[in-house]
C-alpha positions in Angstrom: -29.0 -2.0 29.2 -28.3 -0.6 26.2 -26.3 2.6 25.3 -25.7 4.4 21.8 -22.4 5.9 21.4 -22.6 8.5 18.3 -19.4 8.5 15.5 -18.4 11.5 13.9 -19.9 11.8 10.5 -18.5 9.5 7.8 -16.5 11.5 4.7 -18.4 13.8 2.7 -20.9 12.5 0.2 -19.4 14.5 -2.4 -16.0 13.6 -2.5 -14.8 12.1 -5.6 -10.9 12.1 -5.2 -10.3 8.2 -4.1 -7.4 9.0 -2.2 -9.0 11.5 -0.2 -12.2 9.1 0.1 -10.0 5.9 0.7 -7.8 7.8 3.5 -10.9 9.4 4.7 -12.9 6.4 5.6 -9.7 4.8 7.1 -9.3 7.6 9.2 -13.2 6.9 10.0 -12.7 3.2 10.8 -9.5 3.5 12.7 -11.6 6.3 15.4 -14.0 4.1 15.4 -12.0 1.2 16.6 -10.7 3.5 19.5 -14.5 4.3 20.1 -15.6 0.8 21.0 -12.7 -0.1 23.0 -12.7 3.5 25.0 -14.7 2.7 28.6 -14.5 -1.1 27.8 -13.2 -2.8 31.4 -9.7 -4.5 31.9 -11.3 -7.7 32.1 -13.6 -7.1 28.8 -10.2 -6.1 26.7 -8.7 -8.9 27.8 -11.1 -11.7 27.6 -12.7 -13.0 24.8 -16.7 -14.1 24.7 -16.5 -15.5 21.5 -15.2 -19.3 20.6 -12.3 -18.0 18.4 -11.2 -16.7 21.2 -9.4 -13.6 20.5 -10.0 -10.4 22.6 -10.6 -6.9 22.0 -7.3 -5.6 23.3 -5.6 -8.2 20.8 -7.9 -6.9 17.7 -6.3 -3.5 18.4 -3.0 -4.7 18.4 -3.5 -6.5 15.8 -4.4 -3.6 13.9 -1.2 -1.6 14.6 0.7 -4.7 13.2 -1.7 -4.2 10.1 -0.7 -0.8 9.4 2.9 -1.7 10.5 3.2 -4.4 8.2 1.7 -3.6 4.8 2.5 0.1 4.6 5.5 0.1 6.4 7.2 -3.2 6.0 5.5 -3.8 3.0 4.9 -0.4 1.1 7.6 1.1 1.9 10.2 -1.6 2.3 11.5 -0.1 6.1 13.3 -3.1 7.9 11.0 -4.2 10.7 12.0 -6.1 13.6 8.6 -8.0 14.5 6.3 -7.7 11.9 4.5 -9.9 13.3 4.2 -9.2 16.8 0.7 -9.7 17.3 1.1 -13.4 16.9 3.0 -16.0 18.9 1.8 -18.9 16.9 -0.1 -18.8 13.1 -3.7 -19.0 13.1 -4.2 -18.6 16.9 -6.0 -15.5 18.5 -3.6 -12.3 18.6 -1.6 -12.2 21.5 -1.2 -9.8 24.0 1.5 -9.9 27.2 0.1 -9.4 30.2 2.2 -6.4 30.8 0.8 -4.7 28.0 -1.8 -2.3 28.6 -4.7 -0.7 26.8 -2.7 2.9 26.8 0.5 1.2 25.5 -1.5 -0.3 22.4 -3.5 2.7 21.9 -0.3 4.5 21.6 1.2 2.1 19.7 -1.6 1.9 17.3 -1.5 5.5 17.0 2.0 5.7 16.2 1.3 3.0 13.4 -1.7 5.0 12.1 0.8 8.5 11.8 3.5 6.8 10.4 1.0 5.1 8.1 -0.7 8.4 6.9 2.9 9.8 6.3 4.0 6.8 4.0 0.7 7.4 1.9 1.0 11.1 1.8 4.2 10.6 -0.2 3.2 8.4 -2.7 0.2 8.1 -5.8 -1.9 5.4 -5.6 -0.8 4.0 -8.3 2.7 3.2 -6.8 3.5 -0.3 -6.2 4.9 -1.9 -2.7 8.8 -2.0 -2.2 8.3 -5.6 -1.0 5.4 -8.2 -0.1 6.1 -10.2 3.0 9.8 -9.0 3.5 10.4 -10.8 0.4 10.9 -8.9 -2.9 8.4 -10.2 -5.5 8.5 -9.6 -9.1 6.7 -6.2 -10.5 3.3 -7.9 -11.5 3.0 -9.5 -8.1 3.5 -6.0 -5.9 0.6 -4.4 -4.7 -0.5 -0.7 -5.8 -1.0 1.9 -2.7 -4.8 1.6 -4.2 -4.9 -1.9 -3.6 -3.6 -1.9 0.0 -5.6 1.3 1.3 -8.6 -0.8 0.0 -7.0 -4.0 1.8 -7.1 -2.0 4.7 -10.2 -0.3 4.8 -11.8 -3.6 4.4 -10.2 -4.9 7.1 -10.9 -2.2 9.6 -14.6 -2.6 8.5 -14.5 -6.0 9.4 -13.1 -5.8 12.4 -14.8 -2.8 13.5 -18.1 -5.1 13.1 -16.3 -7.7 15.4 -16.0 -4.9 18.0 -19.8 -4.5 17.7 -20.4 -7.5 18.4 -17.8 -7.8 21.2 -18.8 -4.4 22.8 -22.4 -4.8 22.9 -22.2 -8.4 24.7 -19.7 -6.8 27.1 -22.0 -3.5 28.5 -24.8 -3.2 26.1 -22.9 -0.3 24.0 -24.1 0.2 20.4 -23.4 2.2 17.6 -20.7 2.8 14.5 
């Protein structure tokens, strides 16, 4: 059986301010990720239906750490104790501890998104990142906030598509 979830509207088609457009679509996809996960069973959140082995709960944790790495650790240069907390071994499926719940990771995700919004609100699109991966590169190698936001947007859109497939396989739910 197929069940459709309806998304909220996308940002207005009349937007011409790049910052408002980028942040509007980021929020649209942040919400999409949560919509796709809400209502999934604990088993479906923790198990993979795909050969790559990632589970939907791991993807949520990954996106929370993507926000943390790119905007707090990278762009703002804030010290972050565990910037790679979503992976135990590089290039393996995202790691979720057995004690971590959907509510815990949803809260962590929302905290990172809120912090990201504050960082973006206090900067200009042409501002450059303070660090890159915890190191301070040459000025010409530092991504701008615009580049980072566009990178985050494409990452969210791609992963929301992954969740489309996982959710439809799990219980037949479809929709943006």
